[in-house]
Amino acid sequence: MFLAKKSKGFCVEIGEYSTLLARLSSPDAPYIVEELKEFPAADTASIMDWVKTTEGKGSTGYAHATCGVYPSKRIIRRHTLDLKKLKEPAYFSEIYTQQFRVEPEKYTIKALNPDNGGDYDLVKASHKEVLFCGLPSEDIITFQEKLLEQGVYPERLELGTLATLGGVVNYLKFKQSKAPVLLLEIGEESTQSFIVSADGVDISRPIFSGIAAMIPVVQKELGLKDEESAKKLFYSNTFDFTSMGGALVKKLLKELQSSIGFYEVQTGQSIGSVLCTQLPASLSWLGTTMAGSLGVPVMKLDMLPWLESLNIKLAEGVALSQPEERWVGLFSLIAPYQNAVPDEKK
């Protein structure tokens, strides 16, 4: 009797610009990363071809995977609750409507603890701070259908932002770092900004300004005929935009400075570094520009020792393309944090 081929583990991160995939030695930890792939988010055909030809899918023909997604209308918001109102049936709906400006019936939203990511206990309700995480319910169906079309069966589907936040908190604990990090997910139309420390998510704020707001500046600075030409050039990686970086991030910077100023007044702590995780490789310089404008360094993750602490190793010949920080979301999805070993106990 022939033995069935051993199934592999798979992890998929669908970002706004890129799709990252990992094939793992097994569905459960400890993991050896046997292959890493990156495709433009819109290149569905190449993703399908890779999944179709990769080994270890098992008898279903699908790559059973942990999947992280970044819907444009995602909600990751730290909020201070009025504990006296918690027993009111409509209280959370009021928060969603008045604070987040969304229709509650069209969203799937979960309340978590901002320090450890665990479920917020509504019965005990012993603390006021909560992290609301959600997305439009129709987006869940859309992502599931897209993944199945590509040959990926989502064993688990979660917000990639939430996994990334957990990964950064874990990394700061691993490095015994006390300096807060400004984490940015700069999208086409908006930017998700967070101040994260080893104690959890301290501040979250969506900013309705992203790459699209930089395109008119590019057009004006270079005297191009239209915004479409400016957009193509901006993404092409054929022109050095660093000299006009300050002008490009000016609007976004202004919004960020107000959040940082509030945080520093409230806590007495200053931001130690900036981490941009969702930019395409061609725009990775934006992270450096943003950090320079704020007067702090770009956060450089010591990836391999951290992954090793999480029981994740790269197979021989497998390497992280630069900048390595772009992979933190994917590995945060893979990581079994209960196995993590702090530096001092290694």
PDB file of N, CA and C in Angstrom, residues 122-170:
ATOM      1  N   LEU A 122     -16.617  40.507  28.628  1.00  0.00           N
ATOM      2  CA  LEU A 122     -17.721  41.441  28.882  1.00  0.00           C
ATOM      3  C   LEU A 122     -18.393  41.203  30.227  1.00  0.00           C
ATOM      4  N   VAL A 123     -18.263  40.006  30.764  1.00  0.00           N
ATOM      5  CA  VAL A 123     -18.887  39.690  32.053  1.00  0.00           C
ATOM      6  C   VAL A 123     -18.109  40.345  33.187  1.00  0.00           C
ATOM      7  N   LYS A 124     -16.795  40.147  33.187  1.00  0.00           N
ATOM      8  CA  LYS A 124     -15.978  40.765  34.240  1.00  0.00           C
ATOM      9  C   LYS A 124     -15.825  42.265  34.009  1.00  0.00           C
ATOM     10  N   ALA A 125     -15.562  42.651  32.754  1.00  0.00           N
ATOM     11  CA  ALA A 125     -15.405  44.073  32.381  1.00  0.00           C
ATOM     12  C   ALA A 125     -14.594  44.843  33.420  1.00  0.00           C
ATOM     13  N   SER A 126     -13.403  44.313  33.706  1.00  0.00           N
ATOM     14  CA  SER A 126     -12.595  44.883  34.781  1.00  0.00           C
ATOM     15  C   SER A 126     -11.717  46.048  34.340  1.00  0.00           C
ATOM     16  N   HIS A 127     -11.583  46.244  33.032  1.00  0.00           N
ATOM     17  CA  HIS A 127     -10.788  47.390  32.584  1.00  0.00           C
ATOM     18  C   HIS A 127     -11.458  48.081  31.397  1.00  0.00           C
ATOM     19  N   LYS A 128     -11.121  49.348  31.244  1.00  0.00           N
ATOM     20  CA  LYS A 128     -11.829  50.186  30.268  1.00  0.00           C
ATOM     21  C   LYS A 128     -11.279  50.117  28.856  1.00  0.00           C
ATOM     22  N   GLU A 129     -10.015  49.731  28.727  1.00  0.00           N
ATOM     23  CA  GLU A 129      -9.392  49.783  27.406  1.00  0.00           C
ATOM     24  C   GLU A 129      -9.702  48.521  26.600  1.00  0.00           C
ATOM     25  N   VAL A 130     -10.057  48.724  25.339  1.00  0.00           N
ATOM     26  CA  VAL A 130     -10.411  47.601  24.473  1.00  0.00           C
ATOM     27  C   VAL A 130      -9.894  47.883  23.067  1.00  0.00           C
ATOM     28  N   LEU A 131      -9.585  46.817  22.333  1.00  0.00           N
ATOM     29  CA  LEU A 131      -9.167  46.945  20.943  1.00  0.00           C
ATOM     30  C   LEU A 131     -10.250  46.320  20.073  1.00  0.00           C
ATOM     31  N   PHE A 132     -10.958  47.167  19.338  1.00  0.00           N
ATOM     32  CA  PHE A 132     -11.995  46.675  18.429  1.00  0.00           C
ATOM     33  C   PHE A 132     -11.355  46.322  17.085  1.00  0.00           C
ATOM     34  N   CYS A 133     -11.656  45.128  16.610  1.00  0.00           N
ATOM     35  CA  CYS A 133     -11.085  44.655  15.344  1.00  0.00           C
ATOM     36  C   CYS A 133     -12.203  44.113  14.464  1.00  0.00           C
ATOM     37  N   GLY A 134     -12.246  44.564  13.206  1.00  0.00           N
ATOM     38  CA  GLY A 134     -13.315  44.079  12.339  1.00  0.00           C
ATOM     39  C   GLY A 134     -13.120  44.456  10.894  1.00  0.00           C
ATOM     40  N   LEU A 135     -14.066  43.999  10.086  1.00  0.00           N
ATOM     41  CA  LEU A 135     -14.056  44.268   8.656  1.00  0.00           C
ATOM     42  C   LEU A 135     -15.473  44.099   8.124  1.00  0.00           C
ATOM     43  N   PRO A 136     -15.765  44.655   6.941  1.00  0.00           N
ATOM     44  CA  PRO A 136     -17.088  44.457   6.361  1.00  0.00           C
ATOM     45  C   PRO A 136     -17.354  42.963   6.153  1.00  0.00           C
ATOM     46  N   SER A 137     -18.533  42.506   6.539  1.00  0.00           N
ATOM     47  CA  SER A 137     -18.868  41.080   6.439  1.00  0.00           C
ATOM     48  C   SER A 137     -18.785  40.572   5.006  1.00  0.00           C
ATOM     49  N   GLU A 138     -19.142  41.432   4.046  1.00  0.00           N
ATOM     50  CA  GLU A 138     -19.080  40.995   2.648  1.00  0.00           C
ATOM     51  C   GLU A 138     -17.640  40.784   2.196  1.00  0.00           C
ATOM     52  N   ASP A 139     -16.675  41.481   2.833  1.00  0.00           N
ATOM     53  CA  ASP A 139     -15.260  41.288   2.492  1.00  0.00           C
ATOM     54  C   ASP A 139     -14.785  39.889   2.855  1.00  0.00           C
ATOM     55  N   ILE A 140     -15.347  39.329   3.926  1.00  0.00           N
ATOM     56  CA  ILE A 140     -14.967  37.970   4.331  1.00  0.00           C
ATOM     57  C   ILE A 140     -15.294  36.987   3.208  1.00  0.00           C
ATOM     58  N   ILE A 141     -16.493  37.121   2.661  1.00  0.00           N
ATOM     59  CA  ILE A 141     -16.914  36.250   1.564  1.00  0.00           C
ATOM     60  C   ILE A 141     -16.053  36.475   0.333  1.00  0.00           C
ATOM     61  N   THR A 142     -15.775  37.741   0.032  1.00  0.00           N
ATOM     62  CA  THR A 142     -14.960  38.074  -1.147  1.00  0.00           C
ATOM     63  C   THR A 142     -13.570  37.465  -1.047  1.00  0.00           C
ATOM     64  N   PHE A 143     -12.928  37.598   0.108  1.00  0.00           N
ATOM     65  CA  PHE A 143     -11.583  37.040   0.295  1.00  0.00           C
ATOM     66  C   PHE A 143     -11.609  35.512   0.231  1.00  0.00           C
ATOM     67  N   GLN A 144     -12.627  34.901   0.827  1.00  0.00           N
ATOM     68  CA  GLN A 144     -12.723  33.445   0.792  1.00  0.00           C
ATOM     69  C   GLN A 144     -12.851  32.945  -0.649  1.00  0.00           C
ATOM     70  N   GLU A 145     -13.692  33.608  -1.414  1.00  0.00           N
ATOM     71  CA  GLU A 145     -13.893  33.199  -2.808  1.00  0.00           C
ATOM     72  C   GLU A 145     -12.623  33.403  -3.625  1.00  0.00           C
ATOM     73  N   LYS A 146     -11.916  34.507  -3.368  1.00  0.00           N
ATOM     74  CA  LYS A 146     -10.675  34.789  -4.090  1.00  0.00           C
ATOM     75  C   LYS A 146      -9.624  33.731  -3.792  1.00  0.00           C
ATOM     76  N   LEU A 147      -9.505  33.366  -2.520  1.00  0.00           N
ATOM     77  CA  LEU A 147      -8.526  32.358  -2.118  1.00  0.00           C
ATOM     78  C   LEU A 147      -8.842  31.002  -2.735  1.00  0.00           C
ATOM     79  N   LEU A 148     -10.094  30.604  -2.696  1.00  0.00           N
ATOM     80  CA  LEU A 148     -10.488  29.319  -3.281  1.00  0.00           C
ATOM     81  C   LEU A 148     -10.226  29.291  -4.782  1.00  0.00           C
ATOM     82  N   GLU A 149     -10.480  30.408  -5.438  1.00  0.00           N
ATOM     83  CA  GLU A 149     -10.220  30.525  -6.872  1.00  0.00           C
ATOM     84  C   GLU A 149      -8.740  30.321  -7.175  1.00  0.00           C
ATOM     85  N   GLN A 150      -7.879  30.753  -6.257  1.00  0.00           N
ATOM     86  CA  GLN A 150      -6.435  30.631  -6.436  1.00  0.00           C
ATOM     87  C   GLN A 150      -5.895  29.278  -5.995  1.00  0.00           C
ATOM     88  N   GLY A 151      -6.779  28.422  -5.471  1.00  0.00           N
ATOM     89  CA  GLY A 151      -6.356  27.101  -5.031  1.00  0.00           C
ATOM     90  C   GLY A 151      -5.965  27.031  -3.572  1.00  0.00           C
ATOM     91  N   VAL A 152      -6.343  28.053  -2.805  1.00  0.00           N
ATOM     92  CA  VAL A 152      -6.014  28.114  -1.374  1.00  0.00           C
ATOM     93  C   VAL A 152      -7.284  27.922  -0.557  1.00  0.00           C
ATOM     94  N   TYR A 153      -7.246  26.949   0.357  1.00  0.00           N
ATOM     95  CA  TYR A 153      -8.373  26.748   1.270  1.00  0.00           C
ATOM     96  C   TYR A 153      -8.025  27.421   2.601  1.00  0.00           C
ATOM     97  N   PRO A 154      -8.759  28.485   2.970  1.00  0.00           N
ATOM     98  CA  PRO A 154      -8.421  29.211   4.205  1.00  0.00           C
ATOM     99  C   PRO A 154      -8.866  28.458   5.459  1.00  0.00           C
ATOM    100  N   GLU A 155      -7.920  27.753   6.073  1.00  0.00           N
ATOM    101  CA  GLU A 155      -8.209  27.087   7.353  1.00  0.00           C
ATOM    102  C   GLU A 155      -8.490  28.133   8.423  1.00  0.00           C
ATOM    103  N   ARG A 156      -7.776  29.247   8.320  1.00  0.00           N
ATOM    104  CA  ARG A 156      -7.970  30.362   9.234  1.00  0.00           C
ATOM    105  C   ARG A 156      -7.844  31.640   8.435  1.00  0.00           C
ATOM    106  N   LEU A 157      -8.768  32.562   8.636  1.00  0.00           N
ATOM    107  CA  LEU A 157      -8.739  33.845   7.937  1.00  0.00           C
ATOM    108  C   LEU A 157      -8.787  34.942   8.989  1.00  0.00           C
ATOM    109  N   GLU A 158      -7.777  35.790   8.998  1.00  0.00           N
ATOM    110  CA  GLU A 158      -7.758  36.836  10.007  1.00  0.00           C
ATOM    111  C   GLU A 158      -7.194  38.130   9.440  1.00  0.00           C
ATOM    112  N   LEU A 159      -7.366  39.192  10.190  1.00  0.00           N
ATOM    113  CA  LEU A 159      -6.833  40.475   9.779  1.00  0.00           C
ATOM    114  C   LEU A 159      -5.308  40.450   9.908  1.00  0.00           C
ATOM    115  N   GLY A 160      -4.629  40.694   8.801  1.00  0.00           N
ATOM    116  CA  GLY A 160      -3.170  40.695   8.826  1.00  0.00           C
ATOM    117  C   GLY A 160      -2.610  41.752   9.757  1.00  0.00           C
ATOM    118  N   THR A 161      -3.309  42.877   9.859  1.00  0.00           N
ATOM    119  CA  THR A 161      -2.861  43.955  10.760  1.00  0.00           C
ATOM    120  C   THR A 161      -2.783  43.448  12.194  1.00  0.00           C
ATOM    121  N   LEU A 162      -3.792  42.701  12.609  1.00  0.00           N
ATOM    122  CA  LEU A 162      -3.835  42.207  13.978  1.00  0.00           C
ATOM    123  C   LEU A 162      -2.679  41.243  14.243  1.00  0.00           C
ATOM    124  N   ALA A 163      -2.405  40.364  13.267  1.00  0.00           N
ATOM    125  CA  ALA A 163      -1.280  39.441  13.406  1.00  0.00           C
ATOM    126  C   ALA A 163       0.034  40.215  13.494  1.00  0.00           C
ATOM    127  N   THR A 164       0.178  41.252  12.653  1.00  0.00           N
ATOM    128  CA  THR A 164       1.403  42.054  12.651  1.00  0.00           C
ATOM    129  C   THR A 164       1.611  42.745  13.991  1.00  0.00           C
ATOM    130  N   LEU A 165       0.541  43.298  14.539  1.00  0.00           N
ATOM    131  CA  LEU A 165       0.647  43.954  15.847  1.00  0.00           C
ATOM    132  C   LEU A 165       1.119  42.959  16.912  1.00  0.00           C
ATOM    133  N   GLY A 166       0.549  41.760  16.878  1.00  0.00           N
ATOM    134  CA  GLY A 166       0.970  40.730  17.822  1.00  0.00           C
ATOM    135  C   GLY A 166       2.427  40.362  17.634  1.00  0.00           C
ATOM    136  N   GLY A 167       2.852  40.296  16.362  1.00  0.00           N
ATOM    137  CA  GLY A 167       4.240  39.967  16.062  1.00  0.00           C
ATOM    138  C   GLY A 167       5.202  41.026  16.570  1.00  0.00           C
ATOM    139  N   VAL A 168       4.860  42.294  16.374  1.00  0.00           N
ATOM    140  CA  VAL A 168       5.738  43.382  16.813  1.00  0.00           C
ATOM    141  C   VAL A 168       5.820  43.427  18.343  1.00  0.00           C
ATOM    142  N   VAL A 169       4.685  43.240  19.017  1.00  0.00           N
ATOM    143  CA  VAL A 169       4.693  43.207  20.490  1.00  0.00           C
ATOM    144  C   VAL A 169       5.593  42.065  20.972  1.00  0.00           C
ATOM    145  N   ASN A 170       5.441  40.894  20.343  1.00  0.00           N
ATOM    146  CA  ASN A 170       6.257  39.742  20.721  1.00  0.00           C
ATOM    147  C   ASN A 170       7.738  39.999  20.478  1.00  0.00           C
TER     148      ASN A 170
END
